[in-house]
Coordinates of C-alpha atoms in Angstrom, one line a residue:
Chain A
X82 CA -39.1 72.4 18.1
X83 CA -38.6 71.2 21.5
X84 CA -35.0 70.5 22.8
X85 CA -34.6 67.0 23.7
X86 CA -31.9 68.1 26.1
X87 CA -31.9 71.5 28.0
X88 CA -28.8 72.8 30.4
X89 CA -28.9 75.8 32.0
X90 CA -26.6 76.8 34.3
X91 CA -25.8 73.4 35.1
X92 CA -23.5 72.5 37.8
X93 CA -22.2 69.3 39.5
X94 CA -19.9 68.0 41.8
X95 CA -19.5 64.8 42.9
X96 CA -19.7 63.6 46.8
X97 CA -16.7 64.5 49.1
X98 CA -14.7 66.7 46.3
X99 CA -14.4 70.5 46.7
X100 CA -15.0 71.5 42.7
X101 CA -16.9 70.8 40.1
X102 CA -16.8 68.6 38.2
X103 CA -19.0 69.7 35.5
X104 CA -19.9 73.2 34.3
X105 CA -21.5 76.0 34.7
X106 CA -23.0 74.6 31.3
X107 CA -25.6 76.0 28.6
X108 CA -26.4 73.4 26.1
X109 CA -28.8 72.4 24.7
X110 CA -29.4 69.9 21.7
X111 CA -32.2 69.4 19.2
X112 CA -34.2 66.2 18.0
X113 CA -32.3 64.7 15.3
X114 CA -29.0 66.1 16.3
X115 CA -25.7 63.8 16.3
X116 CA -22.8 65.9 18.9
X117 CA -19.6 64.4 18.8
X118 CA -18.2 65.3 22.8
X119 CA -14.2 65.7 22.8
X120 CA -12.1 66.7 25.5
X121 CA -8.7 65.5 28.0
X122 CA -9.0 62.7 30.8
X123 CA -11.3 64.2 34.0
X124 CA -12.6 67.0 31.2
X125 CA -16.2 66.0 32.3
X126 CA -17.3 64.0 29.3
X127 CA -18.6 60.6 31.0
X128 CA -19.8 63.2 34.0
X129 CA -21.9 65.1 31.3
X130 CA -23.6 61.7 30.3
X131 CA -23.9 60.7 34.0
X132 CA -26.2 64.3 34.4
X133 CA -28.1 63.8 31.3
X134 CA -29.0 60.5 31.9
X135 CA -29.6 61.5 35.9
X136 CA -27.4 59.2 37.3
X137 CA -25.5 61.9 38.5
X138 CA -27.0 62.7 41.3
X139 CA -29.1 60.1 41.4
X140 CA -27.0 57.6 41.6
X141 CA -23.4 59.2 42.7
X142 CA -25.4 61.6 45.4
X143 CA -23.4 65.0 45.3
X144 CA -24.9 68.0 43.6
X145 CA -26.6 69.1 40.9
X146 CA -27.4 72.8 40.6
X147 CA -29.2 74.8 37.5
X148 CA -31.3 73.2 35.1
X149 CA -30.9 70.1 33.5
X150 CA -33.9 69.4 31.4
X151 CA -34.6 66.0 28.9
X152 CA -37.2 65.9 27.0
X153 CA -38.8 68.6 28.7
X154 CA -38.5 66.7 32.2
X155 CA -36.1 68.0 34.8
X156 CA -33.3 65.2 35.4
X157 CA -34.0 65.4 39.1
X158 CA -37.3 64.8 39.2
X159 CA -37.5 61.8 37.4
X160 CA -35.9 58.2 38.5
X161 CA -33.4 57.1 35.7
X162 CA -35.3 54.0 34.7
X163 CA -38.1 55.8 34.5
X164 CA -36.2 58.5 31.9
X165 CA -34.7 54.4 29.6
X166 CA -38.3 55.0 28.4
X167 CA -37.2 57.7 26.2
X168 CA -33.2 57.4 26.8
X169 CA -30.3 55.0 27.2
X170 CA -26.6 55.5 27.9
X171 CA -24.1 53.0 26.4
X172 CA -21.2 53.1 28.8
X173 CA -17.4 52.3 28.0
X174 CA -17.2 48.8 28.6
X175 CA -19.4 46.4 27.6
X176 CA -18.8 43.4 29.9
X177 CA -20.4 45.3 32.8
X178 CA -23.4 46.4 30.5
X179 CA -24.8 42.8 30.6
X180 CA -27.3 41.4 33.0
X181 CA -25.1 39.5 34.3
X182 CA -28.9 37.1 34.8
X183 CA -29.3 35.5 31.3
X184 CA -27.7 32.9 28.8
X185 CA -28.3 33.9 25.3
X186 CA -28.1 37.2 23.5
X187 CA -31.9 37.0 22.9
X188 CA -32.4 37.2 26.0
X189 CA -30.0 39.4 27.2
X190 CA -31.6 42.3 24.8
X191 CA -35.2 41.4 25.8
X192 CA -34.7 41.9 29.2
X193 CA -34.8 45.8 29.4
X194 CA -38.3 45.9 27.6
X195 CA -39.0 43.1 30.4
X196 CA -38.3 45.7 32.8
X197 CA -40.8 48.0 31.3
X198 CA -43.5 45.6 30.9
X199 CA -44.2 45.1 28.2
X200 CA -46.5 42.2 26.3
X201 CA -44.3 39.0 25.4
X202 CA -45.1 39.6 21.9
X203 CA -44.2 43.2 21.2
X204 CA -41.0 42.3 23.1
X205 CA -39.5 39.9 21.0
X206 CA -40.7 41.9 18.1
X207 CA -38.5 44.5 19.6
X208 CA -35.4 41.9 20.1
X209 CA -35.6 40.7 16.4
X210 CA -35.6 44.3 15.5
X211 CA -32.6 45.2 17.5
X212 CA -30.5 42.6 16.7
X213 CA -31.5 43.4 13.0
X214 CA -29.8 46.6 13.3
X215 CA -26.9 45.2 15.2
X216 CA -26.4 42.8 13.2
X217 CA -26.5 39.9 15.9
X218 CA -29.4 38.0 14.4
X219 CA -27.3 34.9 13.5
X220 CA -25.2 34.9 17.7
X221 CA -29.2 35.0 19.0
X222 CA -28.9 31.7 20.8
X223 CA -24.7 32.0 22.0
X224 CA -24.0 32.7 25.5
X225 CA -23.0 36.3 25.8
X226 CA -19.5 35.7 27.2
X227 CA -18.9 33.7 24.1
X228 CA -19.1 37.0 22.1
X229 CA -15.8 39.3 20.9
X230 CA -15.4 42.7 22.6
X231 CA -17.2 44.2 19.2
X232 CA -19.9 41.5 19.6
X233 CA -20.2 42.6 23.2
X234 CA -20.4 46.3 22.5
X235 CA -23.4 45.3 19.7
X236 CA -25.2 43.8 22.3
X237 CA -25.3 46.2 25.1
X238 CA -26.1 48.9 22.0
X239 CA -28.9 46.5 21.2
X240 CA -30.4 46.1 24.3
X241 CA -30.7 49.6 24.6
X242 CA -32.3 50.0 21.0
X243 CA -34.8 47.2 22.2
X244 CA -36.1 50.0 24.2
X245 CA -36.3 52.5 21.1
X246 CA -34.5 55.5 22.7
X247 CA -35.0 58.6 21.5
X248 CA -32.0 60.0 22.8
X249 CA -29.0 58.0 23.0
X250 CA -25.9 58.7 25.0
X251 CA -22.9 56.9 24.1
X252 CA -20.0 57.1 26.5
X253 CA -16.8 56.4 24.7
X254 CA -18.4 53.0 23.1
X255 CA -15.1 52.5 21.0
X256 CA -12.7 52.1 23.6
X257 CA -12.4 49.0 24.0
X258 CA -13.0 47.7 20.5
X259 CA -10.8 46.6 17.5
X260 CA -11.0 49.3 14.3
X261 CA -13.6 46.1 12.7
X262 CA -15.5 46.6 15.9
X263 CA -15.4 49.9 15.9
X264 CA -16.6 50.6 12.1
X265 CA -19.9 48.2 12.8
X266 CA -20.7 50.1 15.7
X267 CA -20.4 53.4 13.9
X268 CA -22.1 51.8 10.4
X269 CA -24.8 50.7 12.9
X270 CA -24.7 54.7 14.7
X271 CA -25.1 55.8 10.9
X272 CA -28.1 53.9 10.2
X273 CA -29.9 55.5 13.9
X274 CA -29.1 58.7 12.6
X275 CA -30.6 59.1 9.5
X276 CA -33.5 57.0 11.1
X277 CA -33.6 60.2 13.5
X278 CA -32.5 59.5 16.9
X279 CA -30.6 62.2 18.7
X280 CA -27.1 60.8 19.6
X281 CA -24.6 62.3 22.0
X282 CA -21.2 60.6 21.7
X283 CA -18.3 60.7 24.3
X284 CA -15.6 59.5 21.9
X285 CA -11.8 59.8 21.8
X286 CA -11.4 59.1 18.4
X287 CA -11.2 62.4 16.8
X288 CA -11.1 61.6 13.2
X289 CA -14.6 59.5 13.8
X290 CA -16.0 62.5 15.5
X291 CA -15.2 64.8 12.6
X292 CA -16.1 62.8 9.9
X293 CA -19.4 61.3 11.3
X294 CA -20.8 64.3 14.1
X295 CA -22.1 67.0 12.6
X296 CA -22.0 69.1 15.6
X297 CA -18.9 68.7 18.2
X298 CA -18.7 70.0 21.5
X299 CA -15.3 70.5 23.6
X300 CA -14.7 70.2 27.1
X301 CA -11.9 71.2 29.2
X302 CA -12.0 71.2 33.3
X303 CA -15.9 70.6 33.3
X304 CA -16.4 73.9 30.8
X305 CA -17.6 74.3 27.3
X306 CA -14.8 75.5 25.6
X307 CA -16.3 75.5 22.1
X308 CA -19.6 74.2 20.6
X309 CA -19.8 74.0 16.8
X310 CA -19.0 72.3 13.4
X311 CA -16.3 69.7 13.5
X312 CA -14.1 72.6 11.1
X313 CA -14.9 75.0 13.7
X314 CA -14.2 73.6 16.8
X315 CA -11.3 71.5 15.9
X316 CA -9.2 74.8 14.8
X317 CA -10.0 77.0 18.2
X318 CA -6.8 76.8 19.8
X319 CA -7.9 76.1 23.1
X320 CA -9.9 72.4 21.7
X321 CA -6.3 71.8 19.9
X322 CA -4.3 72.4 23.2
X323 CA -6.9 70.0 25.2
X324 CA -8.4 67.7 23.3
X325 CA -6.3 67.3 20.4
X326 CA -7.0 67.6 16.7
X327 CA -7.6 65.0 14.1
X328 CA -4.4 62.8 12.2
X329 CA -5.3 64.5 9.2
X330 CA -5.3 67.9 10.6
X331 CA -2.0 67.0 12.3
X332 CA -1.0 66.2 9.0
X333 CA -1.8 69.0 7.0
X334 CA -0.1 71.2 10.1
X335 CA 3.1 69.3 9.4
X336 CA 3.0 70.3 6.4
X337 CA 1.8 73.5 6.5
X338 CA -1.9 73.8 5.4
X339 CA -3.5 76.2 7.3
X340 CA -5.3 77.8 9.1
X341 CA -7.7 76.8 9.0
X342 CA -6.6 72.7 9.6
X343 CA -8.6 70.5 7.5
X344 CA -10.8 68.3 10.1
X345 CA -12.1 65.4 8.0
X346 CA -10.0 62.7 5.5
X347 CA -11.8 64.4 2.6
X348 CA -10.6 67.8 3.2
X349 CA -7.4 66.1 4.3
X350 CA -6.9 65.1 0.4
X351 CA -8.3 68.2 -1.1
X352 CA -6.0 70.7 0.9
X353 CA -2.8 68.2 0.6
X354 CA -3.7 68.1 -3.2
X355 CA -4.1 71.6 -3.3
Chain B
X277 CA -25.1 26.9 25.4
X278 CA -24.9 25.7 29.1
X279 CA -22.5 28.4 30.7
X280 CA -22.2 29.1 34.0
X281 CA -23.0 27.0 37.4
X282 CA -26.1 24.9 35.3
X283 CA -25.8 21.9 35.3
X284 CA -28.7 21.8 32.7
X285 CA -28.5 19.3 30.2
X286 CA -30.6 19.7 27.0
X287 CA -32.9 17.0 26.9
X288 CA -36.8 16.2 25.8
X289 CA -38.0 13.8 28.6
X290 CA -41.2 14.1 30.3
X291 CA -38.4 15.4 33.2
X292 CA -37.3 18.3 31.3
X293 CA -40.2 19.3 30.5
X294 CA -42.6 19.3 33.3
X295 CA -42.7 22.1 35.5
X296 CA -40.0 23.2 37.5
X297 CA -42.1 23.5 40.5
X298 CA -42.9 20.0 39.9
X299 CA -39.1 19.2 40.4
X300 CA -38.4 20.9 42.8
X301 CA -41.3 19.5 44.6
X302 CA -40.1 15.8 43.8
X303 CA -36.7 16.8 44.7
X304 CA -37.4 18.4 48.1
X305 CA -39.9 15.4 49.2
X306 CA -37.2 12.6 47.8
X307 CA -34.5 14.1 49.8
X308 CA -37.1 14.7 52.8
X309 CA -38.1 11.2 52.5
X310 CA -34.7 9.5 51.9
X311 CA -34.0 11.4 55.4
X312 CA -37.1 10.5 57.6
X313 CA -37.7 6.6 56.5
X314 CA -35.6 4.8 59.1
X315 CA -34.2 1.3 57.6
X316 CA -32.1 0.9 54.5
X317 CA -34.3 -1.3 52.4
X318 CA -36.7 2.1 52.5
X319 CA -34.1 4.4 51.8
X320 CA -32.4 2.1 48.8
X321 CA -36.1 2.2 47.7
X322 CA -36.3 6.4 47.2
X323 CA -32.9 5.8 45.5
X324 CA -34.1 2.9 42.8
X325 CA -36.6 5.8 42.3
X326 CA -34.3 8.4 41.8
X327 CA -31.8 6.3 39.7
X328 CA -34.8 5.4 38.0
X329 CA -35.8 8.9 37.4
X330 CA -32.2 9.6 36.2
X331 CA -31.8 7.0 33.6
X332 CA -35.8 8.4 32.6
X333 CA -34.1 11.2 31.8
X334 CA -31.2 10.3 29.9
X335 CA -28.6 11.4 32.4
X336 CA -27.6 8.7 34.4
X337 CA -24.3 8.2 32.7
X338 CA -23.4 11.6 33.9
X339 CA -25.1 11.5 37.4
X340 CA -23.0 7.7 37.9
X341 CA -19.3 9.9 36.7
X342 CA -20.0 12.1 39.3
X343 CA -21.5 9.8 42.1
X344 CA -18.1 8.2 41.5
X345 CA -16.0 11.2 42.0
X346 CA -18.2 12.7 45.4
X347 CA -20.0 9.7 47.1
X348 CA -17.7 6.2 47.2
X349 CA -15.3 8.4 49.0
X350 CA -17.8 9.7 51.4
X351 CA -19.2 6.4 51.8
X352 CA -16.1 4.6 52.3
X353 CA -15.1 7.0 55.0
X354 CA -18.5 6.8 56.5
X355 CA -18.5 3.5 56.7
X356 CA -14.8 3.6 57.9
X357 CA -15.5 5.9 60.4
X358 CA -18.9 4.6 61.8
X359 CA -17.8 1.0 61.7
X360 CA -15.0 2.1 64.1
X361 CA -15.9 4.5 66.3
X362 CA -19.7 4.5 66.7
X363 CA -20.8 4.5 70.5
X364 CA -23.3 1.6 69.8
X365 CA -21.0 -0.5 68.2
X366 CA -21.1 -4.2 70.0
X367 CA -20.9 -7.1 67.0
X368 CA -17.3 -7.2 65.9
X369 CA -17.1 -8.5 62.5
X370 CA -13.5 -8.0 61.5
X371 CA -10.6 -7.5 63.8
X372 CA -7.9 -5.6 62.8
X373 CA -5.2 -5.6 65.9
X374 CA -5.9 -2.9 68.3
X375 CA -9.1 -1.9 66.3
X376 CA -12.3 -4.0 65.3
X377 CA -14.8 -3.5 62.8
X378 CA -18.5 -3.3 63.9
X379 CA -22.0 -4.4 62.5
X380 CA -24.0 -1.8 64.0
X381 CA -21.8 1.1 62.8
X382 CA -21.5 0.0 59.6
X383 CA -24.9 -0.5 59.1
X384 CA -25.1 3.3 60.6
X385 CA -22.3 4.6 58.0
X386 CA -24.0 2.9 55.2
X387 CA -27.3 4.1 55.8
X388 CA -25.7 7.7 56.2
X389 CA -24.2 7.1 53.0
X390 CA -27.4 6.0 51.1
X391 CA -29.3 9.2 52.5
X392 CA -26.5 11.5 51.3
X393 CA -26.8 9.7 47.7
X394 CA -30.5 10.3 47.8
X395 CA -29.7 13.5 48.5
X396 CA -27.1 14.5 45.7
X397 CA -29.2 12.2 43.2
X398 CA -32.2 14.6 43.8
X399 CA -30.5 17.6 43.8
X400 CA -28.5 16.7 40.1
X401 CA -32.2 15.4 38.6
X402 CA -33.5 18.5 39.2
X403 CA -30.4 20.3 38.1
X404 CA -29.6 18.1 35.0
X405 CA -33.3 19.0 33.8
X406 CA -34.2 22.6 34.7
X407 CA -33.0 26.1 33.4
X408 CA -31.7 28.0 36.0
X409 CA -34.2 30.5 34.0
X410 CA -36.8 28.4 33.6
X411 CA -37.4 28.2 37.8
X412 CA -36.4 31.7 38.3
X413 CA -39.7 32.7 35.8
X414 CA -41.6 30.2 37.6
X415 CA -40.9 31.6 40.5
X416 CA -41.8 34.8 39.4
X417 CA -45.1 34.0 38.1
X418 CA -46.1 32.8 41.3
X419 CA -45.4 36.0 43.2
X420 CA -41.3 36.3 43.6
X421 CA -40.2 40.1 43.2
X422 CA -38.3 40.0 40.0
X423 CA -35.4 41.6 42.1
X424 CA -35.1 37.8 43.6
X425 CA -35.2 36.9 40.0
X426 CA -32.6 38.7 39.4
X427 CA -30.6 37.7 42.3
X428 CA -31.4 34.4 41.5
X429 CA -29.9 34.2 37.9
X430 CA -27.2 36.3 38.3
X431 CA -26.0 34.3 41.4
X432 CA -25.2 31.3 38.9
X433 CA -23.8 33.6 36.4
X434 CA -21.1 35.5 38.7
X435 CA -18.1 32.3 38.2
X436 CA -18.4 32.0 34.7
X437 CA -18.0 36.0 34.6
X438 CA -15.6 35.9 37.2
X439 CA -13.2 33.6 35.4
X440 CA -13.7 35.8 32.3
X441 CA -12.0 38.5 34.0
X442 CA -9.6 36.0 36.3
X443 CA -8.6 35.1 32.6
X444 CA -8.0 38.7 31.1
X445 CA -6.1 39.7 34.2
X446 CA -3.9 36.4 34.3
X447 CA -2.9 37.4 30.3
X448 CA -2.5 40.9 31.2
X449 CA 0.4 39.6 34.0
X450 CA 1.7 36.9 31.8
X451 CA 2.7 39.6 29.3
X452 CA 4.1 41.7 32.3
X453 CA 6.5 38.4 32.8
X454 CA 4.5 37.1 35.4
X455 CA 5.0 33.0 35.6
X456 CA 1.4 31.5 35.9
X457 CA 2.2 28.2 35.0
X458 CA 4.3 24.8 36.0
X459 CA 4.6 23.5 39.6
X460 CA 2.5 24.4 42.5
X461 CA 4.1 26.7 44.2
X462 CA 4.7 28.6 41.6
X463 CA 1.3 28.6 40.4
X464 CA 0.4 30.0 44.3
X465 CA 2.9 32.9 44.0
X466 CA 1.2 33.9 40.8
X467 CA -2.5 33.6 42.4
X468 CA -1.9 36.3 44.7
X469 CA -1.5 39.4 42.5
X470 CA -4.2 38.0 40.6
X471 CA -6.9 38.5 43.7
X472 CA -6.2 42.0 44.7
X473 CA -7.3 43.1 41.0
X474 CA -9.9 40.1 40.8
X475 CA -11.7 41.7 43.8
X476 CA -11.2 45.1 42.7
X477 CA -12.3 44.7 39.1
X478 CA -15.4 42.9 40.7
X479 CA -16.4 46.0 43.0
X480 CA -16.1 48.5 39.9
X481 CA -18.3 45.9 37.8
X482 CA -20.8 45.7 40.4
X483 CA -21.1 50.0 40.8
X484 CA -21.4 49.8 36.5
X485 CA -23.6 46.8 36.2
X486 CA -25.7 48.4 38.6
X487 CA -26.1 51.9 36.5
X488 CA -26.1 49.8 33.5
X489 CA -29.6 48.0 35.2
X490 CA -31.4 51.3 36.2
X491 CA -30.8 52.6 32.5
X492 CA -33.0 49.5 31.7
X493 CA -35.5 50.1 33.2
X494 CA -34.5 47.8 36.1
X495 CA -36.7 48.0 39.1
X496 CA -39.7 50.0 37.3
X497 CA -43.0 49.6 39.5
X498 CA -44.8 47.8 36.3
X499 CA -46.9 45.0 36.2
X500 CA -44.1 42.3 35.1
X501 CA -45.7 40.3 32.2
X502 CA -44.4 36.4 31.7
X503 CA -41.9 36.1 29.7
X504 CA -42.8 32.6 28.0
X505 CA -46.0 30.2 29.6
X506 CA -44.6 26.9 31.7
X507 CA -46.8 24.5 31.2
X508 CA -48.4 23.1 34.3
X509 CA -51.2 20.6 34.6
X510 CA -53.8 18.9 36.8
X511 CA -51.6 15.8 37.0
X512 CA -48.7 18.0 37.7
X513 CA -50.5 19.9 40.4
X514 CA -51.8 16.4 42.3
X515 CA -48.3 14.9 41.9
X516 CA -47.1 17.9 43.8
X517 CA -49.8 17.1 46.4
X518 CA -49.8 13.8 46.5
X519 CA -45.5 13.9 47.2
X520 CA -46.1 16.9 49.9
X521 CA -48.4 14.3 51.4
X522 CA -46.4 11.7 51.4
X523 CA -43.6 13.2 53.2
X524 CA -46.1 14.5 56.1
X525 CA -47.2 10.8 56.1
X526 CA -43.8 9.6 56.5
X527 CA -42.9 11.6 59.0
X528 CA -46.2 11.5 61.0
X529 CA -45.2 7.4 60.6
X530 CA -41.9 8.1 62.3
X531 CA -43.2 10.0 65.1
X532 CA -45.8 7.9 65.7
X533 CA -43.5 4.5 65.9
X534 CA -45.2 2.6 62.8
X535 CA -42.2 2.7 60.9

């Protein structure tokens, strides 16, 4: 099976800094996968999306050493909207995501296939589609600032799906959204999933992470520090020192279940019960 | 929903739904030929046109609230001004002590007046009855990069989105204590911690927006299909002609002393 992302090696460090700020890192993930990333402030998680997605260098300039490898492609080699054939990044906050050029949702989500091309009528299949999975049909014709912050967050995840990414990055997409917000965007995450997209998610909700990501991976200072299941990685001291550990786990600590911490609400229950 | 700097007004007249190029063509020859006919029975003659053209389109009523607001000042100072003060002024018509109203310059400040009205009545019946998108994709289907698309659409999207965040910040100081409201100079004091962020905020949404664009595929060297057909038409095409035409008549007219 092919990795749809390969690291090797990698390094980068943005311009005018003396370190770097990301790796040496091996990763690599597998179609179908869903990673959960955790980690501190300035760990490297939005940096990790930036190299994936090749914005970093790209974009940022500095430099990118080892091998950094999607969908078989090296990063470097290949423009980043060239790669939003295959992949899209959903970044923090969702105001800046728009186009900033149109006045209806519609719109708005059609304007990436636009970009690639693509015949009028297999773009607004793609629209319908995407705000289908959203759930945005009925806010088709609204202005986009007349959306909530959840709303907002829907659309610049749909505009993305309107280019049917095989990989999807998503940089800390809850931030900014209510816990309503958050659960549609994760409900919608769900449905990707199973329909097999590879999802990487930056995200700073732990007890999300564990309960939806069946993989997680931990960064501190740029480094892996652990790569595993949620149970795993979430009881390696290092990740609880970092990064933190789920309220349940924190829970079950207080009160002095485990080692190993149950990670997940589920486990939670049956080792408080216990 | 009209957000925004459109001034678009959702209608179905024969205006709003010819082709943008045709209004802008209309536009750009009214307010060509308001400025080259010389007299004012000429001039009032593009504007019964435009007025015309306005009430066509079911927005005279809004065009007249804001010709109230932006031109009877203007015109009244023109006039005021001109009547006054012009060099050519010889015909007093009303004394007023150490001052004297004139024929010539009023005629002068009127005249100014009238072309300035042709003027903003074009512009608004072209603004009241186009899409800002609607010309950009024009545009673009005759040859414009879509980068100038872009530019072009965005450009009357950047106040709306700017009060968004003026907004956001403004609440973000209120519940710091910050006074925003009640007399002016209060209101001043609380407008300059707003800028610093305003700008700043603006900067960091422009680097974002920008990686948010390349991750869609903005820029891609593809063969950009039309979004949605315009309709055009002979008729259309030969009014377009026919008003270039009649401008370059006009003004060969001037030059040539027949008018």
């Amino acid at each position: 099976m092919t990795p749809v992302i390969t690291m090797a090696a990698a390094r980068y460090r943005y311009p005018e800094t003396d370190h770097d700020a990301l790796g040496p890192i091996d990763l690599t993930v597998l179609p179908g996968e869903w990673v959960g990333v955790v980690g501190p402030t300035n760990a490297g998680k939005s940096t990790l999306c930036y190299v994936i997605i090749g914005l970093a260098p790209q974009f940022f300039g500095g430099r990118l050493r080892g091998e950094v490898s999607v969908f078989g492609s090296p990063t470097a080699s290949q423009p980043v909207n060239e790669r939003s054939r295959r992949a899209g990044l959903l970044f923090q906050n969702p105001f800046t995501q728009l186009s900033g050029a149109r006045e209806r949702v519609d719109e708005e989500v059609a304007f990436g296939p636009e970009a690639h091309g693509l015949p009028q009528a297999e773009v607004e299949e793609r629209v319908a589609e995407a705000l289908r999975l959203t759930g945005l049909q009925d806010l088709r014709a609204r202005h986009p600032l007349d959306l909530s912050g959840g709303q907002l967050q829907r659309l610049a995840l749909a505009a993305l799906l309107a280019m049917r990414p095989e990989l999807l990055l998503l940089d800390e997409p809850t931030s900014q959204l209510d816990p309503a917000g958050s659960r549609a965007l994760f409900d919608v995450l769900r449905g990707l999933h199973a329909a097999g997209t590879t999802i990487v998610m930056v995200e700073h909700r732990l007890e999300a992470v564990a309960a939806m990501c069946p993989r997680v991976i931990a960064l501190g200072e740029g480094r892996l520090l652990a790569d595993g299941a949620p149970a795993e990685v979430f009881n390696r001291p290092e990740v609880q020192a970092s990064a933190g550990i789920p309220a349940f786990a924190r829970l079950a600590a207080l009160v002095g279940k485990g080692p190993p911490l149950p990670v997940t609400f589920e486990s939670a229950v049956e080792a408080l019960r216990g | 929903m009209a957000r925004g700097l459109s001034l678009y007004a959702e209608g179905s007249s024969p205006l709003h739904r010819a082709h943008p190029l045709t209004k802008a063509t209309l536009t750009l020859c009214a307010i060509g030929l308001a400025f080259i006919l010389p007299s004012w029975p000429l001039v009032l003659g593009v504007g019964v046109a435009l007025l015309s053209l306005l009430a066509a389109a079911g927005v005279l009523r809004r065009f007249l609230f804001v010709a109230a607001g932006l031109l009877v000042p203007i015109t009244l100072l023109l006039a005021l001004v001109q009547s006054l003060a012009n060099p050519h002024n010889q015909t007093v018509i009303l004394p007023l002590g150490p001052l004297a109203v004139h024929r010539e310059g009023l005629y002068i400040g009127l005249l100014a007046a009238l072309r300035i009205a042709g003027l903003v009545a074009a512009t608004f019946l072209f603004s009241f009855t186009t899409r800002p998108a609607d010309l950009a994709e024009a545009l673009m289907q005759r040859g414009l990069s879509p980068r100038f698309g872009y530019v072009i659409q965005s450009a009357l999207q950047i106040i709306p989105q700017s009060l968004e965040t003026a907004d956001r910040i403004r609440d973000a100081q209120r519940a710091r204590g910050l006074e925003t409201e009640g007399p002016l100079p209060r209101r001043a004091r609380a407008f300059i911690p707003l800028l610093l962020p305003l700008v700043l905020s603006a900067l960091v949404a422009t680097q974002e927006r920008a990686m948010a664009l390349e991750v869609r595929g903005f820029g891609l060297k593809v063969g950009r299909l039309a979004r949605y057909r315009i309709p055009d038409s002979l008729g259309q095409r030969m009014l377009r002609w026919g008003l270039a035409l009649a401008v370059v008549a006009a003004l060969a007219a001037r030059l040539l002393g027949w008018l």
